[in-house]
Tab-separated table of C-alpha atoms in Angstrom:
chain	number	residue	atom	x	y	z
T	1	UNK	CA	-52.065	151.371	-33.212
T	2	UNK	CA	-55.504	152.038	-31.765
T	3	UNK	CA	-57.098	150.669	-28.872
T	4	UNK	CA	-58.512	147.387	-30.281
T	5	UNK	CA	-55.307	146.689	-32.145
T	6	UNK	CA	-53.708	146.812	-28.873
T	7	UNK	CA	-55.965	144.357	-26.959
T	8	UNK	CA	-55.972	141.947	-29.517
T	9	UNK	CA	-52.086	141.674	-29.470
T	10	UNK	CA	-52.083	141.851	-25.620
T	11	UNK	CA	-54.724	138.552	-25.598
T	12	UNK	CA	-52.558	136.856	-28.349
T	13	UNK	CA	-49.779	137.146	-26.275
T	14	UNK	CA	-51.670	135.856	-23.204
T	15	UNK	CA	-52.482	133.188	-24.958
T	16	UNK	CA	-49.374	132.138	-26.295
T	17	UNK	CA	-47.851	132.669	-23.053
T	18	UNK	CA	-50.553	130.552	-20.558
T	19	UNK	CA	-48.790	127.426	-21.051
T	20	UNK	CA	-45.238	128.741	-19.916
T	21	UNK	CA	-46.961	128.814	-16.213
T	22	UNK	CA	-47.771	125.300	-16.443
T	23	UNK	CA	-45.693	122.810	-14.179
T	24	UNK	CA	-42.996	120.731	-16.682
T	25	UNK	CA	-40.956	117.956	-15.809
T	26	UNK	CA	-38.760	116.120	-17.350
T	27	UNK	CA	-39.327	113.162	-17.686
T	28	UNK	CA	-42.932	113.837	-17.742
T	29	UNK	CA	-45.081	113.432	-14.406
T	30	UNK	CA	-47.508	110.178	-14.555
T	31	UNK	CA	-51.040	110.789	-12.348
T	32	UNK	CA	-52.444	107.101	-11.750
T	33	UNK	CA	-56.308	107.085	-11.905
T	34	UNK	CA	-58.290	108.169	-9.596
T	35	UNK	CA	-59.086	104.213	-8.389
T	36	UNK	CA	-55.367	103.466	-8.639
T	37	UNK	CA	-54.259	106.426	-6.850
T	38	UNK	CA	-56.894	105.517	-4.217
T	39	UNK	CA	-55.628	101.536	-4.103
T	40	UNK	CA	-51.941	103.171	-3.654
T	41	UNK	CA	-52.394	105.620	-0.707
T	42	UNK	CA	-52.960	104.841	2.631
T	43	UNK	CA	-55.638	107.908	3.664
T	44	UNK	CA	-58.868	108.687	1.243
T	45	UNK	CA	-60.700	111.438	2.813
T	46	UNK	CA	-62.614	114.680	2.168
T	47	UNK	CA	-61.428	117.570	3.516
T	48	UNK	CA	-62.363	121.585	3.980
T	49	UNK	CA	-59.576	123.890	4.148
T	50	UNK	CA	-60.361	126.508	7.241
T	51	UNK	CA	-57.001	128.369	6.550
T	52	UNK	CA	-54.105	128.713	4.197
T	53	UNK	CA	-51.507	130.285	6.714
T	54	UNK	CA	-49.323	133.374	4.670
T	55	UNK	CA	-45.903	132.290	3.929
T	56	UNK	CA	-42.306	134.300	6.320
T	57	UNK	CA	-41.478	136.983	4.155
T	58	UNK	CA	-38.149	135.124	2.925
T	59	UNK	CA	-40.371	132.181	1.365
T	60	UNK	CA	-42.872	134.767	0.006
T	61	UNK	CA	-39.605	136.940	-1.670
T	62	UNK	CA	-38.261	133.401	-2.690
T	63	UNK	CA	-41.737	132.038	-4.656
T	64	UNK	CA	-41.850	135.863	-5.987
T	65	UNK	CA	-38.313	136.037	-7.096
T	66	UNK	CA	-39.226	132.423	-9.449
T	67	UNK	CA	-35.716	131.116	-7.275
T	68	UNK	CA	-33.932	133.803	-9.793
T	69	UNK	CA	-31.322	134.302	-7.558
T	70	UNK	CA	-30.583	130.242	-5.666
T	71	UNK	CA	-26.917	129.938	-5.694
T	72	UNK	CA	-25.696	127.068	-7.469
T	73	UNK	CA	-25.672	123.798	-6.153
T	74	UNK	CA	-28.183	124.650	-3.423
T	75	UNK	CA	-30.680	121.856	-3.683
T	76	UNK	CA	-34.023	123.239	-3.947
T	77	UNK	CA	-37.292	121.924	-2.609
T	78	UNK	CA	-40.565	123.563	-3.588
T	79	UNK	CA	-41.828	126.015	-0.780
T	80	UNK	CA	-46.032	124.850	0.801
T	81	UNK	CA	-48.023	126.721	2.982
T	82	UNK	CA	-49.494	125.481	5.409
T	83	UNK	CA	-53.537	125.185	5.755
T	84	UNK	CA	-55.932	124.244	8.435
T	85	UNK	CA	-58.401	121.624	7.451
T	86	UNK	CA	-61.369	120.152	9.025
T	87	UNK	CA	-61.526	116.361	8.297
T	88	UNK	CA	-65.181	115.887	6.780
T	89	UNK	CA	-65.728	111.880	5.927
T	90	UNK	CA	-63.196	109.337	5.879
T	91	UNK	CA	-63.491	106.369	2.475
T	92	UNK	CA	-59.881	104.701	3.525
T	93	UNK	CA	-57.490	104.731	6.555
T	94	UNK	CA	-58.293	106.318	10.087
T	95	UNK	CA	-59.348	109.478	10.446
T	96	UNK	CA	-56.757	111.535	11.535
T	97	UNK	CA	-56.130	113.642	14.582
T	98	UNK	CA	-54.102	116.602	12.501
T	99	UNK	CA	-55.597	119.591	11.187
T	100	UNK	CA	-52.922	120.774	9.238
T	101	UNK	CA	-51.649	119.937	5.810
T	102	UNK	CA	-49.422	121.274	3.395
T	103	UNK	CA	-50.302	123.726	0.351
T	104	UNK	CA	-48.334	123.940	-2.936
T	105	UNK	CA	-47.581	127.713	-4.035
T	106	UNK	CA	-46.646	126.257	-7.751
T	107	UNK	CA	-48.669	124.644	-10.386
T	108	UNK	CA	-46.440	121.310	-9.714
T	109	UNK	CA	-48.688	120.551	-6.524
T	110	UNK	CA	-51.884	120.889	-5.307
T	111	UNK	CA	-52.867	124.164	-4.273
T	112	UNK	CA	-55.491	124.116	-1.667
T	113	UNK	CA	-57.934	127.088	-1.380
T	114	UNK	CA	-59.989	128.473	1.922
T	115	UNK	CA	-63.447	127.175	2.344
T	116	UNK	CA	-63.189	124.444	-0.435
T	117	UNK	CA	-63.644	121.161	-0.171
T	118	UNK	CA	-61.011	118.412	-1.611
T	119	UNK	CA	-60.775	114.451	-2.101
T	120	UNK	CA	-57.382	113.991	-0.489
T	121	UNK	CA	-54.971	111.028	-1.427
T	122	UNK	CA	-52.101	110.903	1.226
T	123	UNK	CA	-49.900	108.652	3.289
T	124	UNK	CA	-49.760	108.756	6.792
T	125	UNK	CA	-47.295	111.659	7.885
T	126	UNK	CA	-44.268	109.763	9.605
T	127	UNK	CA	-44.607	111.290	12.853
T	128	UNK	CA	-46.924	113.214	15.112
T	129	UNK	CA	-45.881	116.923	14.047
T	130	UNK	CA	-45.990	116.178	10.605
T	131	UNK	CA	-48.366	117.590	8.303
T	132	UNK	CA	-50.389	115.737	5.591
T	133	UNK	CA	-48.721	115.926	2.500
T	134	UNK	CA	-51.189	115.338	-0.151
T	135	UNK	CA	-50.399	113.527	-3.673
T	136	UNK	CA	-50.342	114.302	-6.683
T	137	UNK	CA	-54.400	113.762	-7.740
T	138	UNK	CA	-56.099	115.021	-5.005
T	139	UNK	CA	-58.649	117.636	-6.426
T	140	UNK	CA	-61.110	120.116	-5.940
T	141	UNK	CA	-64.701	118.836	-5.155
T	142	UNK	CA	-66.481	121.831	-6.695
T	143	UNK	CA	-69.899	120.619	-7.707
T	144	UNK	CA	-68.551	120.032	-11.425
T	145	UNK	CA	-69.620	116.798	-13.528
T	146	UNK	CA	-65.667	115.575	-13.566
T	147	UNK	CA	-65.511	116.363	-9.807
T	148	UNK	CA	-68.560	114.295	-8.605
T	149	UNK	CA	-67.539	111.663	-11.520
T	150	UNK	CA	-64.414	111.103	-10.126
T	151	UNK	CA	-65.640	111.217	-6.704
T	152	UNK	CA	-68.021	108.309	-7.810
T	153	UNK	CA	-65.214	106.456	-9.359
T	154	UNK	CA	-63.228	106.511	-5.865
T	155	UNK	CA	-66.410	105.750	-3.893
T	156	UNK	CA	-67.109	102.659	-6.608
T	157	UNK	CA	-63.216	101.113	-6.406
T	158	UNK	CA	-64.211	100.698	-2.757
T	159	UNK	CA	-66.840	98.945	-3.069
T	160	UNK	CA	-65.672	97.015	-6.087
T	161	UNK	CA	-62.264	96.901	-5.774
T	162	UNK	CA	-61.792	93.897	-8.016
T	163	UNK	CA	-64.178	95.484	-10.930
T	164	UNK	CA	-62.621	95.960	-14.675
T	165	UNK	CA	-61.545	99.047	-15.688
T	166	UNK	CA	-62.313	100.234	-18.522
C-alpha cells in the first residue's frame, strides 16, 4: 500500500473512532439552557484560569491507565485538577473569596484551560476549603459567535428574567 493509501485509512479510522472519546451516559446527560442553568445555580460569574495544578503521579497513572485496572466494587469518582482562577465580574451571587476550583481531566466535565476565560455556573462550595465545583454548562468565552451569544442570553435572563423563551 503506498503512502496515500495509508493516510487515507489512518484518517478513516480517526474518524470513525472520534466519537468513542466522547463522554456517554446512560441514561443520557440533560444540559438546561444557558438561562435555566443560570436561574438554577446560585454563583454566575466570569472567571480566568491562572493555573491548572498537575495531578500526584497515582491520579495521573489512574486517568492514563482509563481505570483499566479498579478492582471491583471500588466506587469510582472521576479524578479534577485543581486550577487557580482570578474572579473577573460577578452577574449572580457574591463574589467569592476562593481562587481555586476544580478541573475535569475527562470529556464528562468541564475542562478548564490556563489563561482562558469561562462563564461559570456553580453552587456555593459547602465550606471554606472547598473548591468551586463548576456545572455542567459552564463554557469557554473564546470570542466565538455561540460564546458571546450565549453570554448575551445569560446577561438578558437577568435582566428579563420573566421574558418568553423561545
Amino acid at each position: 500500500m503506498n503512502w496515500l493509501g495509508s493516510l487515507a485509512t489512518l484518517a478513516i479510522l480517526a474518524a470513525g473512532s472520534a466519537d468513542v472519546l466522547a463522554c456517554r451516559r446512560i441514561p443520557p446527560i440533560i444540559i438546561p439552557s444557558n438561562s435555566e442553568l443560570a436561574a438554577g445555580s446560585e454563583l454566575v460569574f466570569i472567571a480566568r484560569i491562572e493555573r491548572v495544578l498537575p495531578l500526584g503521579i497515582a491520579d495521573d497513572e489512574l486517568v492514563r491507565s482509563g481505570f483499566a485496572n479498579v478492582p471491583t466494587n471500588t466506587p469510582i469518582r472521576m479524578l479534577t485538577a485543581s486550577t487557580e482562577f482570578s474572579f473577573v465580574r460577578s452577574l449572580k451571587g457574591a463574589p467569592l473569596m476562593h481562587s481555586m476550583m476544580e478541573s475535569a481531566t475527562t470529556s464528562c466535565g468541564t475542562i478548564l484551560q490556563e489563561g482562558s476565560e469561562y462563564l461559570i455556573f456553580a453552587n456555593n462550595p459547602a465550606s471554606a476549603d472547598d473548591e468551586v465545583v463548576p456545572l455542567r454548562g459552564t463554557f469557554k468565552l473564546d470570542g466565538s459567535q455561540q460564546a458571546q451569544a450565549s453570554l448575551a442570553e445569560v446577561e438578558s435572563s437577568f435582566s428579563f428574567p420573566h421574558s418568553v423563551q423561545p
